[in-house]
Coordinates of C-alpha atoms in Angstrom, one line a residue:
Chain A
X238 CA 0.0 0.0 0.0
X239 CA 1.4 3.4 -1.1
X240 CA 1.3 6.7 0.6
X241 CA 0.5 10.0 -1.0
X242 CA 3.5 11.5 0.6
X243 CA 5.9 8.9 -0.8
X244 CA 6.7 7.2 2.5
X245 CA 4.4 5.6 4.9
X246 CA 5.6 2.8 7.1
X247 CA 6.8 2.7 10.6
X248 CA 10.1 1.0 11.2
X249 CA 9.8 0.0 14.8
X250 CA 7.6 -3.1 14.4
X251 CA 4.8 -1.9 16.4
X252 CA 2.0 -0.7 14.1
X253 CA 2.6 -0.6 10.4
X254 CA 0.6 2.4 9.3
X255 CA 0.8 4.8 6.5
X256 CA 2.0 8.4 7.2
X257 CA -0.1 11.6 7.7
X258 CA -3.8 11.8 6.7
X259 CA -5.5 14.3 8.8
X260 CA -8.4 12.1 9.9
X261 CA -6.7 9.0 11.1
X262 CA -3.5 10.3 12.6
X263 CA -2.2 13.2 14.5
X264 CA 1.2 14.2 15.6
X265 CA 2.0 11.9 18.4
X266 CA 1.8 8.9 16.2
X267 CA 3.6 10.2 13.2
X268 CA 7.0 11.2 11.8
X269 CA 6.3 14.9 11.9
X270 CA 8.1 18.1 13.1
X271 CA 8.6 18.4 16.8
X272 CA 6.0 20.2 18.8
X273 CA 7.2 22.5 21.5
X274 CA 4.8 22.5 24.4
X275 CA 5.6 25.1 27.0
X276 CA 4.1 25.4 30.5
X277 CA 3.9 29.2 30.5
X278 CA 6.0 31.9 32.1
X279 CA 9.0 30.9 30.0
X280 CA 12.2 32.9 30.7
X281 CA 12.2 35.9 28.4
X282 CA 15.0 37.9 30.2
X283 CA 17.9 35.7 31.1
X284 CA 18.9 32.6 29.2
X285 CA 15.7 32.3 27.3
X286 CA 16.5 28.7 26.7
X287 CA 13.1 27.5 25.8
X288 CA 12.5 30.2 23.2
X289 CA 16.0 29.4 21.9
X290 CA 15.3 25.8 21.6
X291 CA 12.1 26.5 19.6
X292 CA 14.0 28.8 17.3
X293 CA 16.6 26.3 16.7
X294 CA 14.1 23.6 15.9
X295 CA 12.4 26.1 13.5
X296 CA 15.6 26.7 11.5
X297 CA 17.8 29.0 13.7
X298 CA 19.0 32.0 11.7
X299 CA 17.0 30.7 8.6
X300 CA 13.8 30.5 10.7
X301 CA 10.7 32.2 9.2
X302 CA 8.4 32.6 12.2
X303 CA 4.7 33.2 12.5
X304 CA 3.3 34.4 15.8
X305 CA -0.4 33.7 16.5
X306 CA -1.4 35.7 19.5
X307 CA -5.2 35.1 19.3
X308 CA -5.5 33.4 22.6
X309 CA -4.7 36.7 24.3
X310 CA -7.0 39.6 25.0
X311 CA -4.1 41.9 24.2
X312 CA -2.9 40.2 21.1
X313 CA -0.9 43.2 19.6
X314 CA 1.1 43.8 22.8
X315 CA 1.9 40.0 23.3
X316 CA 2.8 39.7 19.7
X317 CA 5.2 42.5 19.8
X318 CA 6.9 41.1 22.8
X319 CA 7.6 37.9 21.2
X320 CA 8.5 39.4 17.9
X321 CA 11.2 41.6 19.5
X322 CA 12.5 38.5 21.4
X323 CA 12.7 36.3 18.3
X324 CA 14.3 39.1 16.2
X325 CA 16.8 39.6 19.0
X326 CA 17.5 35.8 19.1
X327 CA 18.3 36.0 15.3
X328 CA 15.3 34.6 13.4
X329 CA 15.3 35.4 9.7
X330 CA 11.9 36.8 9.9
X331 CA 9.1 37.2 12.4
X332 CA 5.6 37.9 11.3
X333 CA 2.3 38.2 13.2
X334 CA -1.0 36.4 12.2
X335 CA -3.6 37.8 14.6
X336 CA -6.7 35.9 13.8
X337 CA -9.7 37.9 15.1
X338 CA -12.5 35.9 13.5
X339 CA -13.1 32.6 11.9
X340 CA -13.4 34.1 8.4
X341 CA -9.7 35.1 8.6
X342 CA -8.8 31.6 9.6
X343 CA -10.4 30.3 6.4
X344 CA -8.6 32.8 4.1
X345 CA -6.2 31.3 1.5
X346 CA -3.8 34.2 2.0
X347 CA -3.4 33.3 5.7
X348 CA -3.0 29.6 5.1
X349 CA -0.3 30.6 2.5
X350 CA 1.5 32.7 5.2
X351 CA 1.6 29.6 7.3
X352 CA 3.0 27.5 4.5
X353 CA 5.7 30.1 3.9
X354 CA 6.8 29.7 7.7
X355 CA 9.2 27.2 9.3
X356 CA 7.9 27.8 12.8
X357 CA 4.6 28.9 14.3
X358 CA 4.2 30.2 18.0
X359 CA 1.0 30.4 19.8
X360 CA 1.0 32.8 22.8
X361 CA -0.8 32.5 26.1
X362 CA -4.3 33.9 26.9
X363 CA -7.4 31.8 27.0
X364 CA -7.4 28.5 25.0
X365 CA -11.1 28.8 24.5
X366 CA -10.7 32.1 22.7
X367 CA -8.0 30.6 20.5
X368 CA -10.0 27.6 19.7
X369 CA -13.2 29.6 19.1
X370 CA -11.4 31.5 16.4
X371 CA -9.2 28.8 14.9
X372 CA -10.3 25.2 15.6
X373 CA -11.8 23.4 12.8
X374 CA -10.8 26.0 10.2
X375 CA -8.6 25.8 7.0
X376 CA -5.8 27.3 9.2
X377 CA -6.0 24.6 11.8
X378 CA -6.1 21.8 9.2
X379 CA -3.0 23.5 7.5
X380 CA -1.3 23.4 10.9
X381 CA -1.9 19.8 11.4
X382 CA -0.8 18.8 7.9
X383 CA 2.3 21.0 7.9
X384 CA 3.3 19.7 11.3
X385 CA 2.7 16.0 10.5
X386 CA 4.4 16.4 7.1
X387 CA 7.6 17.7 8.9
X388 CA 7.4 21.2 7.3
X389 CA 6.4 23.3 10.4
X390 CA 7.6 23.4 14.0
X391 CA 4.7 24.5 16.1
X392 CA 5.1 25.9 19.7
X393 CA 2.5 27.0 22.2
X394 CA 2.9 28.4 25.7
X395 CA 0.2 28.3 28.4
X396 CA -3.1 28.6 26.6
X397 CA -1.3 27.9 23.4
X398 CA 0.0 24.7 24.8
X399 CA -3.3 23.5 26.2
X400 CA -5.0 24.2 22.8
X401 CA -2.8 21.7 21.0
X402 CA -4.7 18.6 22.1
X403 CA -7.6 17.0 20.3
X404 CA -9.1 16.8 23.8
X405 CA -8.4 20.1 25.8
X406 CA -8.8 21.4 29.4
X407 CA -10.9 24.4 28.6
X408 CA -11.1 25.7 32.2
X409 CA -10.6 24.4 35.6
X410 CA -10.3 25.0 39.3
X411 CA -7.7 24.3 41.9
X412 CA -7.7 23.9 45.8
X413 CA -10.1 21.1 45.6
X414 CA -9.9 17.3 45.3
X415 CA -10.5 15.7 42.0
X416 CA -14.2 15.9 41.0
X417 CA -16.0 16.5 37.9
X418 CA -16.8 20.2 38.4
X419 CA -13.2 21.2 38.7
X420 CA -12.5 20.7 35.0
X421 CA -14.2 21.4 31.8
X422 CA -13.1 19.6 28.7
X423 CA -13.5 20.7 25.1
X424 CA -12.0 20.1 21.7
X425 CA -8.7 21.8 20.9
X426 CA -6.8 22.2 17.7
X427 CA -6.1 18.5 17.1
X428 CA -2.3 18.6 16.9
X429 CA -2.0 16.0 19.5
X430 CA -4.0 12.8 19.8
X431 CA -4.7 11.0 23.1
X432 CA -2.8 13.6 25.1
X433 CA -4.3 16.1 27.4
X434 CA -1.9 19.0 28.2
X435 CA -2.0 21.2 31.3
X436 CA 0.4 24.1 32.2
X437 CA 1.5 26.2 35.1
X438 CA 1.2 22.8 36.7
X439 CA 2.6 22.4 40.1
X440 CA 2.7 26.1 40.3
X441 CA -1.0 26.4 40.2
X442 CA -2.1 23.1 42.0
X443 CA -3.3 21.4 38.8
X444 CA -2.7 17.8 39.4
X445 CA -6.2 17.3 40.8
X446 CA -7.8 18.7 37.6
X447 CA -5.5 16.7 35.3
X448 CA -6.2 13.5 37.2
X449 CA -9.9 14.2 36.8
X450 CA -9.5 14.8 33.1
X451 CA -7.7 11.6 32.7
X452 CA -10.3 9.8 34.8
X453 CA -12.9 10.9 32.3
X454 CA -10.7 10.0 29.3
X455 CA -8.5 7.2 30.4
X456 CA -7.3 6.4 26.8
X457 CA -5.6 9.9 27.0
X458 CA -2.4 10.4 28.8
X459 CA -2.1 13.5 30.9
X460 CA 1.0 15.8 30.5
X461 CA 1.3 18.5 33.1
X462 CA 4.1 21.1 32.4
X463 CA 5.5 23.5 35.0
X464 CA 6.3 27.2 34.3
X465 CA 9.5 27.9 32.4
X466 CA 9.5 24.2 31.4
X467 CA 8.7 22.7 28.0
X468 CA 8.2 19.4 26.3
X469 CA 9.6 18.8 22.9
X470 CA 7.5 16.0 21.5
X471 CA 9.0 14.3 18.6
X472 CA 7.1 12.7 15.8
X473 CA 7.7 9.2 17.0
X474 CA 5.9 9.9 20.3
X475 CA 9.1 10.5 22.4
X476 CA 8.9 13.6 24.6
X477 CA 12.0 15.4 26.1
X478 CA 11.9 17.7 29.0
X479 CA 13.5 21.2 28.9
X480 CA 13.8 23.9 31.4
X481 CA 13.5 24.8 35.1
X482 CA 10.7 22.6 36.4
X483 CA 9.2 19.3 35.9
X484 CA 6.8 17.4 33.5
X485 CA 4.4 15.2 35.2
X486 CA 2.7 12.4 33.2
X487 CA -0.6 10.9 34.5
X488 CA -1.2 7.5 33.0
X489 CA -4.6 6.0 33.7
X490 CA -4.0 2.9 31.7
X491 CA -4.0 0.7 34.9
X492 CA -7.0 2.2 36.6
X493 CA -8.9 -0.6 38.6
X494 CA -11.6 1.7 39.9
X495 CA -13.0 5.1 38.8
X496 CA -16.3 6.6 40.0
X497 CA -16.5 9.5 37.6
X498 CA -19.8 8.4 36.1
X499 CA -21.3 7.3 39.3
X500 CA -21.3 10.6 41.2
X501 CA -22.6 14.1 41.2
X502 CA -20.2 16.7 39.7
X503 CA -19.6 18.3 43.1
X504 CA -18.7 15.0 44.9
X505 CA -15.0 13.9 45.1
X506 CA -13.9 11.0 42.9
X507 CA -12.5 7.7 43.8
X508 CA -10.0 6.7 41.1
X509 CA -6.9 4.6 41.1
X510 CA -4.3 3.6 40.5
X511 CA -2.8 6.3 38.5
X512 CA 0.8 5.7 37.3
X513 CA 2.6 9.1 37.7
X514 CA 6.0 10.1 36.5
X515 CA 7.7 13.3 37.5
X516 CA 10.5 14.4 35.1
X517 CA 13.2 17.1 35.1
X518 CA 15.3 18.4 32.3
X519 CA 17.0 15.8 30.2
X520 CA 14.6 13.0 30.8
X521 CA 12.5 11.4 28.0
X522 CA 9.2 9.6 27.9
X523 CA 7.7 7.3 25.3
X524 CA 4.1 8.2 25.0
X525 CA 3.3 5.1 23.0
X526 CA 4.8 2.7 25.4
X527 CA 3.9 4.8 28.4
X528 CA 7.3 4.7 30.0
X529 CA 10.2 6.9 30.9
X530 CA 13.3 6.2 28.7
Chain B
X11 CA 5.0 -18.1 72.6
X12 CA 2.7 -16.2 74.9
X13 CA 1.9 -12.6 75.0
X14 CA 1.8 -10.4 78.1
X15 CA -1.7 -9.1 76.9
X16 CA -3.1 -12.6 76.6
X17 CA -3.4 -12.6 72.8
X18 CA -0.8 -11.9 70.3
X19 CA -1.1 -13.7 67.0
X20 CA -2.3 -12.4 63.7
X21 CA -5.0 -14.4 62.1
X22 CA -4.5 -13.4 58.5
X23 CA -1.7 -15.7 57.6
X24 CA 0.7 -12.9 56.7
X25 CA 3.1 -12.4 59.4
X26 CA 2.7 -14.2 62.6
X27 CA 3.9 -11.8 65.2
X28 CA 3.4 -11.1 68.9
X29 CA 1.3 -8.0 69.9
X30 CA 2.5 -4.7 71.1
X31 CA 6.0 -4.0 72.3
X32 CA 6.8 -0.4 71.7
X33 CA 10.1 -0.8 70.0
X34 CA 9.2 -3.3 67.3
X35 CA 5.7 -2.5 66.4
X36 CA 3.6 0.5 65.9
X37 CA 0.0 1.0 65.2
X38 CA -0.4 0.1 61.5
X39 CA 0.9 -3.4 62.1
X40 CA -1.1 -4.2 65.2
X41 CA -4.5 -4.9 66.5
X42 CA -4.9 -1.6 68.3
X43 CA -7.6 1.0 68.7
X44 CA -8.3 3.0 65.5
X45 CA -6.4 6.1 64.9
X46 CA -8.5 9.0 63.5
X47 CA -6.3 11.1 61.2
X48 CA -8.0 14.3 60.2
X49 CA -7.0 16.7 57.2
X50 CA -7.8 19.8 59.1
X51 CA -10.8 22.2 58.9
X52 CA -13.2 19.5 60.0
X53 CA -16.8 20.7 60.1
X54 CA -17.6 22.1 63.5
X55 CA -20.9 23.8 62.6
X56 CA -23.2 21.5 60.7
X57 CA -23.1 17.7 60.8
X58 CA -19.7 17.5 62.6
X59 CA -19.6 14.0 61.2
X60 CA -15.8 13.5 61.7
X61 CA -16.0 14.7 65.3
X62 CA -18.9 12.5 66.0
X63 CA -17.1 9.4 64.4
X64 CA -14.2 10.1 66.7
X65 CA -16.4 10.3 69.8
X66 CA -18.2 7.1 68.8
X67 CA -15.0 5.2 68.4
X68 CA -13.8 6.6 71.8
X69 CA -16.9 5.3 73.6
X70 CA -19.8 7.8 72.8
X71 CA -21.7 8.8 75.8
X72 CA -19.2 7.0 77.9
X73 CA -16.2 8.6 76.3
X74 CA -13.7 10.2 78.6
X75 CA -11.8 12.5 76.4
X76 CA -8.4 14.3 76.8
X77 CA -7.6 17.2 74.6
X78 CA -4.0 18.0 73.8
X79 CA -3.9 21.5 72.2
X80 CA 0.1 21.8 72.5
X81 CA 0.6 22.1 68.7
X82 CA -1.2 25.5 68.9
X83 CA 0.1 28.9 69.8
X84 CA -3.3 29.5 71.2
X85 CA -3.8 26.3 73.2
X86 CA -6.3 27.5 75.7
X87 CA -8.6 28.9 73.1
X88 CA -8.5 26.0 70.8
X89 CA -8.9 23.5 73.7
X90 CA -12.0 25.4 74.8
X91 CA -13.4 25.3 71.3
X92 CA -13.1 21.5 71.1
X93 CA -14.1 21.1 74.7
X94 CA -17.4 22.7 74.2
X95 CA -17.9 20.8 71.0
X96 CA -17.4 17.4 72.6
X97 CA -19.5 18.2 75.7
X98 CA -22.3 19.3 73.4
X99 CA -21.9 16.0 71.3
X100 CA -22.4 14.1 74.6
X101 CA -19.0 13.0 75.8
X102 CA -19.1 11.8 79.5
X103 CA -16.1 14.0 80.3
X104 CA -13.8 16.2 78.4
X105 CA -10.5 17.4 80.0
X106 CA -7.6 19.4 78.7
X107 CA -3.9 18.4 78.9
X108 CA -2.0 21.4 77.8
X109 CA 1.7 20.3 77.8
X110 CA 3.9 23.5 77.8
X111 CA 7.2 21.9 78.5
X112 CA 8.8 18.4 78.3
X113 CA 8.9 18.1 82.1
X114 CA 5.1 18.0 82.1
X115 CA 5.1 15.3 79.6
X116 CA 7.2 13.1 81.8
X117 CA 5.1 13.6 84.9
X118 CA 3.4 10.4 86.3
X119 CA 0.2 12.3 87.0
X120 CA -0.2 13.3 83.3
X121 CA 0.5 9.8 82.1
X122 CA -2.2 8.7 84.6
X123 CA -4.7 11.2 83.1
X124 CA -4.0 9.5 79.7
X125 CA -4.5 6.1 81.1
X126 CA -7.9 7.3 82.6
X127 CA -9.0 8.4 79.2
X128 CA -10.8 6.5 76.3
X129 CA -10.0 9.1 73.6
X130 CA -7.2 11.6 73.1
X131 CA -7.6 14.5 70.5
X132 CA -4.7 16.5 69.2
X133 CA -5.4 19.9 67.8
X134 CA -4.0 21.8 64.9
X135 CA -1.2 24.2 65.1
X136 CA 2.6 23.4 64.4
X137 CA 3.6 19.8 64.4
X138 CA 7.0 20.7 65.2
X139 CA 5.8 22.5 68.3
X140 CA 3.9 19.5 69.4
X141 CA 6.7 17.1 68.9
X142 CA 9.2 19.5 70.5
X143 CA 7.2 19.2 73.7
X144 CA 5.9 15.5 73.5
X145 CA 8.0 13.3 71.2
X146 CA 10.1 10.8 73.1
X147 CA 8.5 11.5 76.4
X148 CA 6.8 9.1 78.8
X149 CA 3.5 10.6 77.6
X150 CA 4.3 9.8 73.9
X151 CA 5.3 6.2 75.0
X152 CA 2.1 6.0 76.9
X153 CA 0.1 7.0 73.9
X154 CA 1.8 4.4 71.7
X155 CA 1.2 1.7 74.3
X156 CA -2.4 2.5 75.0
X157 CA -3.2 2.8 71.4
X158 CA -1.6 -0.5 70.4
X159 CA -3.1 -2.2 73.3
X160 CA -6.6 -1.1 72.2
X161 CA -7.3 1.1 75.2
X162 CA -7.1 4.6 73.7
X163 CA -8.5 6.0 70.5
X164 CA -6.3 8.8 69.3
X165 CA -7.3 11.5 66.9
X166 CA -5.4 14.4 65.5
X167 CA -6.3 17.1 63.1
X168 CA -4.0 19.1 60.8
X169 CA -0.7 19.4 62.7
X170 CA -2.0 16.7 65.2
X171 CA -2.4 14.5 62.1
X172 CA 1.0 15.1 60.7
X173 CA 2.6 14.5 64.1
X174 CA 1.3 10.9 64.3
X175 CA 3.9 9.4 62.0
X176 CA 7.3 8.0 63.0
X177 CA 8.4 10.1 59.9
X178 CA 6.7 13.4 59.9
X179 CA 6.6 16.3 57.4
X180 CA 7.8 19.1 59.7
X181 CA 7.4 21.9 57.1
X182 CA 7.0 22.4 53.5
X183 CA 6.2 24.6 50.6
X184 CA 3.9 24.6 47.7
X185 CA 3.7 26.1 44.2
X186 CA 6.7 24.3 43.1
X187 CA 7.6 21.0 41.4
X188 CA 8.8 18.1 43.6
X189 CA 12.4 19.0 44.9
X190 CA 14.2 18.5 48.1
X191 CA 13.9 22.0 49.4
X192 CA 10.1 22.0 49.4
X193 CA 9.9 19.5 52.2
X194 CA 11.5 19.0 55.7
X195 CA 11.2 15.7 57.3
X196 CA 11.6 14.9 61.0
X197 CA 10.6 12.4 63.6
X198 CA 7.1 12.5 64.9
X199 CA 5.2 10.9 67.8
X200 CA 5.7 7.3 66.4
X201 CA 2.0 6.2 66.4
X202 CA 2.3 5.2 62.8
X203 CA 5.1 3.3 61.2
X204 CA 6.1 3.6 57.6
X205 CA 3.3 6.1 56.8
X206 CA 3.8 9.8 56.2
X207 CA 0.7 11.9 56.7
X208 CA -0.1 15.2 55.0
X209 CA -3.1 17.3 55.6
X210 CA -5.1 20.2 54.0
X211 CA -3.9 18.2 51.0
X212 CA -5.4 19.2 47.5
X213 CA -6.5 22.4 49.2
X214 CA -3.0 23.6 49.7
X215 CA -1.2 21.9 46.6
X216 CA 0.6 19.4 48.8
X217 CA 1.0 16.5 46.4
X218 CA 4.3 17.7 45.2
X219 CA 5.7 17.8 48.7
X220 CA 4.3 14.4 49.6
X221 CA 5.7 12.9 46.4
X222 CA 9.1 14.4 47.5
X223 CA 8.8 12.9 51.0
X224 CA 7.9 9.5 49.6
X225 CA 10.8 9.7 47.1
X226 CA 13.2 10.2 50.0
X227 CA 11.6 7.4 52.1
X228 CA 10.2 4.9 49.5
X229 CA 9.6 2.4 52.3
X230 CA 6.9 4.8 53.6
X231 CA 3.5 5.2 52.1
X232 CA 2.2 8.8 51.7
X233 CA -1.3 9.5 53.0
X234 CA -2.6 13.0 51.9
X235 CA -5.8 13.9 53.5
X236 CA -8.1 16.8 52.4
X237 CA -9.9 19.4 54.6
X238 CA -12.9 18.1 56.4
X239 CA -11.9 14.6 55.6
X240 CA -10.4 11.8 57.8
X241 CA -8.8 8.5 57.8
X242 CA -10.0 5.9 60.2
X243 CA -7.0 3.6 60.5
X244 CA -7.6 0.3 62.0
X245 CA -5.2 -1.8 63.8
X246 CA -5.0 -4.3 60.9
X247 CA -3.7 -1.7 58.5
X248 CA -6.9 -1.0 56.8
X249 CA -7.8 2.6 56.4
X250 CA -11.4 3.9 55.8
X251 CA -12.2 7.3 54.3
X252 CA -14.7 9.7 55.9
X253 CA -15.9 13.1 55.0
X254 CA -16.1 15.7 52.4
X255 CA -12.9 15.4 50.3
X256 CA -10.5 12.6 49.3
X257 CA -7.6 10.6 50.7
X258 CA -4.8 10.3 48.4
X259 CA -2.4 7.5 48.8
X260 CA 1.2 7.8 47.2
X261 CA 2.9 4.5 46.9
X262 CA 6.6 4.5 45.9
X263 CA 7.1 0.8 45.9
X264 CA 7.3 0.5 42.2
X265 CA 9.8 3.4 41.6
X266 CA 12.1 2.6 38.8
X267 CA 14.0 5.9 38.9
X268 CA 14.6 8.6 41.5
X269 CA 17.2 11.3 41.4
X270 CA 16.7 12.6 44.9
X271 CA 20.2 11.9 46.0
X272 CA 21.8 13.0 42.8
X273 CA 20.7 16.7 42.7
X274 CA 20.9 19.9 44.6
X275 CA 18.1 20.7 46.8
X276 CA 16.8 23.5 44.6
X277 CA 16.7 21.3 41.5
X278 CA 13.5 19.5 40.5
X279 CA 13.3 15.8 41.0
X280 CA 12.9 13.1 38.4
X281 CA 11.0 10.2 40.0
X282 CA 8.6 7.6 38.7
X283 CA 6.4 5.7 38.7
X284 CA 4.3 6.5 41.7
X285 CA 1.1 4.5 42.1
X286 CA -1.5 7.1 43.3
X287 CA -5.0 6.3 44.5
X288 CA -7.6 9.0 45.2
X289 CA -10.4 7.8 47.5
X290 CA -13.6 9.5 48.6
X291 CA -15.8 8.6 51.6
X292 CA -16.6 4.9 51.9
X293 CA -13.5 3.5 50.2
X294 CA -11.0 1.4 52.2
X295 CA -7.3 0.8 51.6
X296 CA -5.0 -1.9 52.9
X297 CA -1.7 -0.2 53.8
X298 CA 0.0 -3.5 54.1
X299 CA -0.9 -4.9 50.7
X300 CA -0.9 -1.3 49.2
X301 CA -4.2 -1.7 47.5
X302 CA -7.7 -0.3 47.5
X303 CA -10.3 -2.8 48.9

């Protein structure tokens, strides 16, 4: 069986599958460009190591970057902050694509700007705002295709990180035990399949809400990223940890009890056992095999 | 082999062991009275279900209670609050034993007051203050003996809960990923062996510090108790969950990596995999077998 992209078979003996078609596959199961998933509050003043890592993956001094600040309620200001940073770090070009309505996200000329880029960076803000404007549009489909085809390195920080998943934490609360009403899930941009991202993670007491999300979608693996910390997720499903904090993986594949459908939304859950891995910089985790490398 | 207490063999076919001697055994491995371990902020105005449960275990209308408010910097006020509560709930008698120096904790007359009680309640405050005054004294040894012999039901809330362990979280910080400098361990009252208690648990973002504590003492099991929530720990090592929130058990017995001794105290840990169970009211967990029942 051939592939329209001229390649199409995995070499690792797990699942033999053709390469990118939007419907069946998303990033974590394909040989695409890395996704850079940032837990928010990345250093912009000192080493800037996470921003530098994204720039390097996107082509370094030859990188043509596109900033998408549409999650933010102050998109122009935030875009200018990142534009200056990436110019100073040596990108070949840095442009801003501030989508303000869904019509703009369907325009061929905006899709063409994406195709002319080597890296795309989504800022923080509100992931629901970003998805309201972009999810399901031609621009979102172009992001998926370009990423899985290995032509575009996509980064997102904070809301821009959360929005990457097919399943997304839209909103949540902290300071309470796991229960249904501390987390709202919705559909994200679809760059990541079977992975639920959370950010500002230990900083904002978000393990209870991520455990709740995984309890409701146990086929998904939860990835909680601390501030000034990032995941570099490679096309083969291997993630690497970069930065100051930790990445916490919440694996629900061995749950033996889970009351999420038996209780009222304000009642605490009983759910176990989660397998939880905490990883600092340098560690790698295989999302397919669900184990640290 | 006989036992000075006239009984002394486990019936479950696990370990055949004689009953209480202070040095070799502590509560979780013996047929003693239940310990009531409360996560702080227990309801004192409405149902008061946790306080009622303690009172019932301690003898109900025949209970002779002893309040130990020594963790608090306002011991008289706090003791009076609980004294009124337990009198209103119908205890036969409620006395206060406010230890203010270690000499008092060695006095035979204070040990005798303990032996004359059916229930002992330790308030919140600072667990280091409580242990500074009581740990290692004749009073602490009498608490251990009376509990393991089944003659005294001991409860503690907040600091009074943390202090129960042989290994105790003395202090900690939240808002950061697991790392050595977010938790200080010290020795507690020794009522619980191989169990590290934490309280105000999801309310105050304490899972990272409890994971860190378990990473440093993987033979211990971490038990994190939310506010207005309690564990009733029976002498056979079975815990029951009571109250509004959850009890989170952090089991490090399957860790396959753990960098806690390889890094500086300000650096984040890499440690996995924890097995984590979250349990609401009604669930039970076997601390010996490390599984939910």
